[in-house]
Short mmCIF file of N, CA and C in Angstrom, two decimals:
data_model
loop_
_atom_site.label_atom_id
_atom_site.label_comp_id
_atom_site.label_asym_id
_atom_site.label_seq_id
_atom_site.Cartn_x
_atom_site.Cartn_y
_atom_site.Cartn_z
N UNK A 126 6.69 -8.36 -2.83
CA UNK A 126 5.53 -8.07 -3.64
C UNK A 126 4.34 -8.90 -3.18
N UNK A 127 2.86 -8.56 -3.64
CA UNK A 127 1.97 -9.75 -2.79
C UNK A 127 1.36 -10.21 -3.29
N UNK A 128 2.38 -11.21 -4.42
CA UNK A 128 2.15 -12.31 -5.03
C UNK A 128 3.25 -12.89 -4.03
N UNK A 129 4.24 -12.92 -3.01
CA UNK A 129 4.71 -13.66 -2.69
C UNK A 129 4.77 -14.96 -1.93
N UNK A 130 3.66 -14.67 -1.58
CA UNK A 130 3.01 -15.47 -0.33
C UNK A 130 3.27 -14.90 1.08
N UNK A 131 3.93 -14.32 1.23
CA UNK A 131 3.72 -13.98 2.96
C UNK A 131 2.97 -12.75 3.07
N UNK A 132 2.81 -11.87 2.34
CA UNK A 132 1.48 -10.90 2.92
C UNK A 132 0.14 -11.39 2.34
N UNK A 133 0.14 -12.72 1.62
CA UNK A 133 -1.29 -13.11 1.40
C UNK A 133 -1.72 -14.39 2.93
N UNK A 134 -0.42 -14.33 3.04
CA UNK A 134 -0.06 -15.56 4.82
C UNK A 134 -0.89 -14.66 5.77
N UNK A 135 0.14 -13.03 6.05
CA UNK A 135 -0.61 -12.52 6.82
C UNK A 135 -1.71 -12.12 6.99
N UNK A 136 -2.78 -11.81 5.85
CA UNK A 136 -4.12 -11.10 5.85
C UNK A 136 -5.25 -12.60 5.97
N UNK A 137 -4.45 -13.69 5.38
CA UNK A 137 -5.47 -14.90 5.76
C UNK A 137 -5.32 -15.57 7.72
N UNK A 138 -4.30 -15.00 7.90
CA UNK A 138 -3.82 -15.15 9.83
C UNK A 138 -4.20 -13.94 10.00
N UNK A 139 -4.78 -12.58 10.03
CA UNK A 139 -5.36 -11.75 10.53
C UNK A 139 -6.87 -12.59 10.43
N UNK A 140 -7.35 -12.82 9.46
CA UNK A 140 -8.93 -13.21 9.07
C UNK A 140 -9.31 -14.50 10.30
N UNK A 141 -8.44 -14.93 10.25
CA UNK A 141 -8.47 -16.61 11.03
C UNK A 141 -8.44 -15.75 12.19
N UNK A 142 -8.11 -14.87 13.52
CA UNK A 142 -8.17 -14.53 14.37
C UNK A 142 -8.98 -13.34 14.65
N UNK A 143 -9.28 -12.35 13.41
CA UNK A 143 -10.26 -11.47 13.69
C UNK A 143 -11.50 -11.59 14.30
N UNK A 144 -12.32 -11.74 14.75
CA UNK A 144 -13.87 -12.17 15.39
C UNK A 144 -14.89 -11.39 14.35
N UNK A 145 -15.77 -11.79 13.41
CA UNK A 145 -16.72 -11.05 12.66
C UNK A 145 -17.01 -10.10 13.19
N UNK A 146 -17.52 -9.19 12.30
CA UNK A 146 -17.48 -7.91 12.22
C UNK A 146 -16.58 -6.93 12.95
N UNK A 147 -15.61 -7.25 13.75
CA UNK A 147 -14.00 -6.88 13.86
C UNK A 147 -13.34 -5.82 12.99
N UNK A 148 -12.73 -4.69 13.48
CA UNK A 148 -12.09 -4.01 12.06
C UNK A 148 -10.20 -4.32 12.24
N UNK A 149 -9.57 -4.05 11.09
CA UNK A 149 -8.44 -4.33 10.85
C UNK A 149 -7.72 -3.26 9.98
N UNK A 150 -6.36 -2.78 10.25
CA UNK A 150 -6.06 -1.94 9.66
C UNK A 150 -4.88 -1.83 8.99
N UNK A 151 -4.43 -1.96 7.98
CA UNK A 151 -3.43 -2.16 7.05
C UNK A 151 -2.51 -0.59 6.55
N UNK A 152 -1.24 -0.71 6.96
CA UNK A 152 -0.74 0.21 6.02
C UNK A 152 0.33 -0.50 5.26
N UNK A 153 0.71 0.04 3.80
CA UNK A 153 1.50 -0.23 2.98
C UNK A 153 1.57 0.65 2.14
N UNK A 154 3.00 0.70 1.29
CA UNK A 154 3.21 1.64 0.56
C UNK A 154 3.80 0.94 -0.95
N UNK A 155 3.28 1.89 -2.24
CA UNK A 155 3.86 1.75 -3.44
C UNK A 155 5.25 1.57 -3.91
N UNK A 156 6.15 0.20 -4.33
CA UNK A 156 7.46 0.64 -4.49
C UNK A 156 7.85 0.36 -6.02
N UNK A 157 8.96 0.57 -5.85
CA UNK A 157 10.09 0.30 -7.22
C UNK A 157 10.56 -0.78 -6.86
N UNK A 158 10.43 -1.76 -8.67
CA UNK A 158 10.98 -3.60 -8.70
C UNK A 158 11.78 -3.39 -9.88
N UNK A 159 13.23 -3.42 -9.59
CA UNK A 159 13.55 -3.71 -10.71
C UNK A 159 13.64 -2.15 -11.87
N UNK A 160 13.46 -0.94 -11.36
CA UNK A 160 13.15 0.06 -11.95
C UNK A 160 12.04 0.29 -12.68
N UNK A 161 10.72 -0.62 -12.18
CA UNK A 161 9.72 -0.27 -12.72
C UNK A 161 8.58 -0.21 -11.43
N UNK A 162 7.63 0.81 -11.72
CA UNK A 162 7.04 1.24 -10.74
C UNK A 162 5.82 -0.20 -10.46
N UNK A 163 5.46 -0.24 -9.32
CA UNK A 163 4.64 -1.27 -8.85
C UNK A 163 3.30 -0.51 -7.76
N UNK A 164 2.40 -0.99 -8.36
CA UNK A 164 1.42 -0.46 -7.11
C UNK A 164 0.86 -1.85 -6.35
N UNK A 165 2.20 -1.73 -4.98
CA UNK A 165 1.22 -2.73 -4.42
C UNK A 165 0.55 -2.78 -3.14
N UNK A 166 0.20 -1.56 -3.58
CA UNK A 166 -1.05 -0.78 -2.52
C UNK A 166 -2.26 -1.59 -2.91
N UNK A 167 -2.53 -1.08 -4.15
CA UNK A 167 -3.47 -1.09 -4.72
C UNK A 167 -3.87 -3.01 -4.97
N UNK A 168 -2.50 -3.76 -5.33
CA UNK A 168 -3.00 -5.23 -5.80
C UNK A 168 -2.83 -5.97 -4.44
N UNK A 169 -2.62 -4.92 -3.25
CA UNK A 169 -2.94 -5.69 -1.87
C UNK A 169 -4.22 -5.55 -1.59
N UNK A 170 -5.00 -4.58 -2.10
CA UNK A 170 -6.29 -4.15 -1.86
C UNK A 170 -6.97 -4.94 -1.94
N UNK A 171 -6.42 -5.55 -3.86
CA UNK A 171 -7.67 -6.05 -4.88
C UNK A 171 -7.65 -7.49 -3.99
N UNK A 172 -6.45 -8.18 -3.44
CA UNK A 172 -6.68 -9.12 -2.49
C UNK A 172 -7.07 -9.51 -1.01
N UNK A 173 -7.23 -8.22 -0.61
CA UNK A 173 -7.58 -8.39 0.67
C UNK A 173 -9.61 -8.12 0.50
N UNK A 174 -10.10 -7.66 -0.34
CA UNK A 174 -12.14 -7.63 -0.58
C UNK A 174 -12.09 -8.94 -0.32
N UNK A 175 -11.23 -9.67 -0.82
CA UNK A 175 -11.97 -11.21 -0.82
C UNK A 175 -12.02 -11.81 0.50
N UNK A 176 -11.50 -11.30 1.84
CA UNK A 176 -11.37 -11.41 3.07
C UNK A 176 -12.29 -10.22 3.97
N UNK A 177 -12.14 -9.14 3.89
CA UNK A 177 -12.84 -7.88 4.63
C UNK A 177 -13.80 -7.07 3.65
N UNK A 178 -14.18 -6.58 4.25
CA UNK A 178 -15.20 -5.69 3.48
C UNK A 178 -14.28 -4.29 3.86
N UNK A 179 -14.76 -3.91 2.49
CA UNK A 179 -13.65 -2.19 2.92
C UNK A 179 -14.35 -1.04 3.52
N UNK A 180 -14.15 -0.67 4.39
CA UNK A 180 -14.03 0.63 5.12
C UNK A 180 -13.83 1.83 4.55
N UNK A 181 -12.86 2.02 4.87
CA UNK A 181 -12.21 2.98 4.27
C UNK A 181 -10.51 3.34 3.67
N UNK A 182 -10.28 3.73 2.75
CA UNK A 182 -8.81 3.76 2.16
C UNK A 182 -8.81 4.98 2.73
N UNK A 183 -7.12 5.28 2.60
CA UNK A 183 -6.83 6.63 3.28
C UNK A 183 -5.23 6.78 3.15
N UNK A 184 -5.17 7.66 1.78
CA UNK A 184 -3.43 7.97 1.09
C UNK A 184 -2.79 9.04 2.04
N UNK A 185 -1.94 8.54 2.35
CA UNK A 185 -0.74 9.25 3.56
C UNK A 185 0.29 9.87 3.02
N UNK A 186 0.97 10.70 2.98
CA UNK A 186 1.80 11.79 2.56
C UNK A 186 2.51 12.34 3.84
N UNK A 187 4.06 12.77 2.88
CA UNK A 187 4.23 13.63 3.78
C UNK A 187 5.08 14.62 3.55
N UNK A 188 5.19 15.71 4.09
CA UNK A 188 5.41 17.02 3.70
C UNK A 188 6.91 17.53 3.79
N UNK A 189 7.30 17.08 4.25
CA UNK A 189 8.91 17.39 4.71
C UNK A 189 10.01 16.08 4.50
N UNK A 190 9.55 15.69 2.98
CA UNK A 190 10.43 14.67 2.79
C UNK A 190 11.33 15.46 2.02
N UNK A 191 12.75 14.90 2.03
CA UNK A 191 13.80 15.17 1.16
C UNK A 191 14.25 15.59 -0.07
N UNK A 192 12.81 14.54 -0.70
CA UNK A 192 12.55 14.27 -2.23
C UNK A 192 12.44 15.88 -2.54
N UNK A 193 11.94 16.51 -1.98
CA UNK A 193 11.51 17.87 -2.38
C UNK A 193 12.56 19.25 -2.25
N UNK A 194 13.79 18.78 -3.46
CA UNK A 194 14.41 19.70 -3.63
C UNK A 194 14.63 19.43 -5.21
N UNK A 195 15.31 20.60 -5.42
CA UNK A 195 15.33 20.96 -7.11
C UNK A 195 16.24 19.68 -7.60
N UNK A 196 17.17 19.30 -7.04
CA UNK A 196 17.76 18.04 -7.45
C UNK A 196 17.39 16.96 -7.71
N UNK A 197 16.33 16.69 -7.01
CA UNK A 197 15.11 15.56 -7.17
C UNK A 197 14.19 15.75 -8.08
N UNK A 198 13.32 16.95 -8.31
CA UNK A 198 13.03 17.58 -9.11
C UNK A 198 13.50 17.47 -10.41
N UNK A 199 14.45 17.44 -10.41
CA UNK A 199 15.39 17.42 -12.08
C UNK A 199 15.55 16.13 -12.36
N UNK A 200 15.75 15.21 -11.64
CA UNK A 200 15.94 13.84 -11.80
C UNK A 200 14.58 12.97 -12.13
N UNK A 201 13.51 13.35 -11.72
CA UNK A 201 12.71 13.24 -12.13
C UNK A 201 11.54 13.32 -13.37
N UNK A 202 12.51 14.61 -13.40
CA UNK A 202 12.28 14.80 -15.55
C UNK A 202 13.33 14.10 -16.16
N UNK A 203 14.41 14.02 -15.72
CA UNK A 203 15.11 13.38 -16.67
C UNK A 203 15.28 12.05 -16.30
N UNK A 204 14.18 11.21 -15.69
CA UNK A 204 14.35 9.88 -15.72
C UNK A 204 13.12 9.15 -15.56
N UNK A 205 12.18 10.27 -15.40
CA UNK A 205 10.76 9.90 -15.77
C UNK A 205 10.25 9.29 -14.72
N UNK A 206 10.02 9.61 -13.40
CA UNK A 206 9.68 9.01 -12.43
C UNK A 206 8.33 10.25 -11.19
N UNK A 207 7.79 9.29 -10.85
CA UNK A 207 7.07 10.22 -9.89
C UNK A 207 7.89 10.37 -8.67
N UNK A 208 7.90 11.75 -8.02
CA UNK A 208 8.69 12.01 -6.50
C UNK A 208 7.48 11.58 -5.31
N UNK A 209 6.04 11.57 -5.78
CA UNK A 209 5.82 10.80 -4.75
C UNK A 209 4.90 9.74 -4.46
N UNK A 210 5.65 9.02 -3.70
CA UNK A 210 5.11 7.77 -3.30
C UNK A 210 4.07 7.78 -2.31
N UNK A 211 3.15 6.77 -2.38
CA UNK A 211 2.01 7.05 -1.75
C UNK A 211 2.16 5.98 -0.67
N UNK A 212 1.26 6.05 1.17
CA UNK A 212 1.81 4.97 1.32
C UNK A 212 -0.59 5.22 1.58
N UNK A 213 -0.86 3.81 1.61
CA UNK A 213 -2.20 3.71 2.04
C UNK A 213 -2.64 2.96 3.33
N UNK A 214 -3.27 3.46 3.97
CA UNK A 214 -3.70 3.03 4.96
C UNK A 214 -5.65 2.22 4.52
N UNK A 215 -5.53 1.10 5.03
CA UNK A 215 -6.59 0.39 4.43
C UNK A 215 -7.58 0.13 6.01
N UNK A 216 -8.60 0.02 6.32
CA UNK A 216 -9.52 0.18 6.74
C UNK A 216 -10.74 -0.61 6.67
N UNK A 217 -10.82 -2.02 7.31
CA UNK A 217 -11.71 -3.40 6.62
C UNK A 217 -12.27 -3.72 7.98
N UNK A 218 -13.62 -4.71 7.23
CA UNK A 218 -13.64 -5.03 8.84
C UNK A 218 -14.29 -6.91 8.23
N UNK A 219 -14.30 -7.83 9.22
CA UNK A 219 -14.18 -9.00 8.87
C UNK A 219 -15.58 -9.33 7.86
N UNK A 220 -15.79 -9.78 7.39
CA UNK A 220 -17.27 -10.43 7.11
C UNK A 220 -17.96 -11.59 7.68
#
């Protein structure tokens, strides 16, 4: 998760070697902790402004995953979950 310290390690060792105005590009994806959903797309984001200036975000999908049969489908109503996961591609460049 990235409260752990090592992906707040890595984006402050990207910053320390980037050269200003430099771009950098991040992908990561949303997971499950514990059976509860986590976005830590999104609270990698809210920590990485304080290092890059944002660019551009950019949600990745994909079309021919597994998830996408009626079995999954059903499990999903009956356990209350989204089938899909997002992964984001982040897009910064140094300040």
């Amino acid at each position: 998760m990235c409260g752990s310290g090592t992906i707040i390690d890595v984006a402050k060792e990207i910053y320390r070697i980037l050269k200003p105005g430099k771009v950098m590009s991040w992908v990561i994806a949303d997971q499950w902790i514990k059976k509860k959903f986590t976005a830590t797309g999104f609270l990698l984001w809210e920590r990485l402004i304080k290092y890059f200036e944002p660019i551009d975000l950019v949600c990745l999908t994909r079309k021919n995953q597994t998830s996408n049969t009626l079995i999954w489908h059903e499990r999903a109503r009956q356990y209350n979950f989204y089938l899909r996961g997002f992964k984001y591609l982040f897009i910064m460049r140094k300040k």
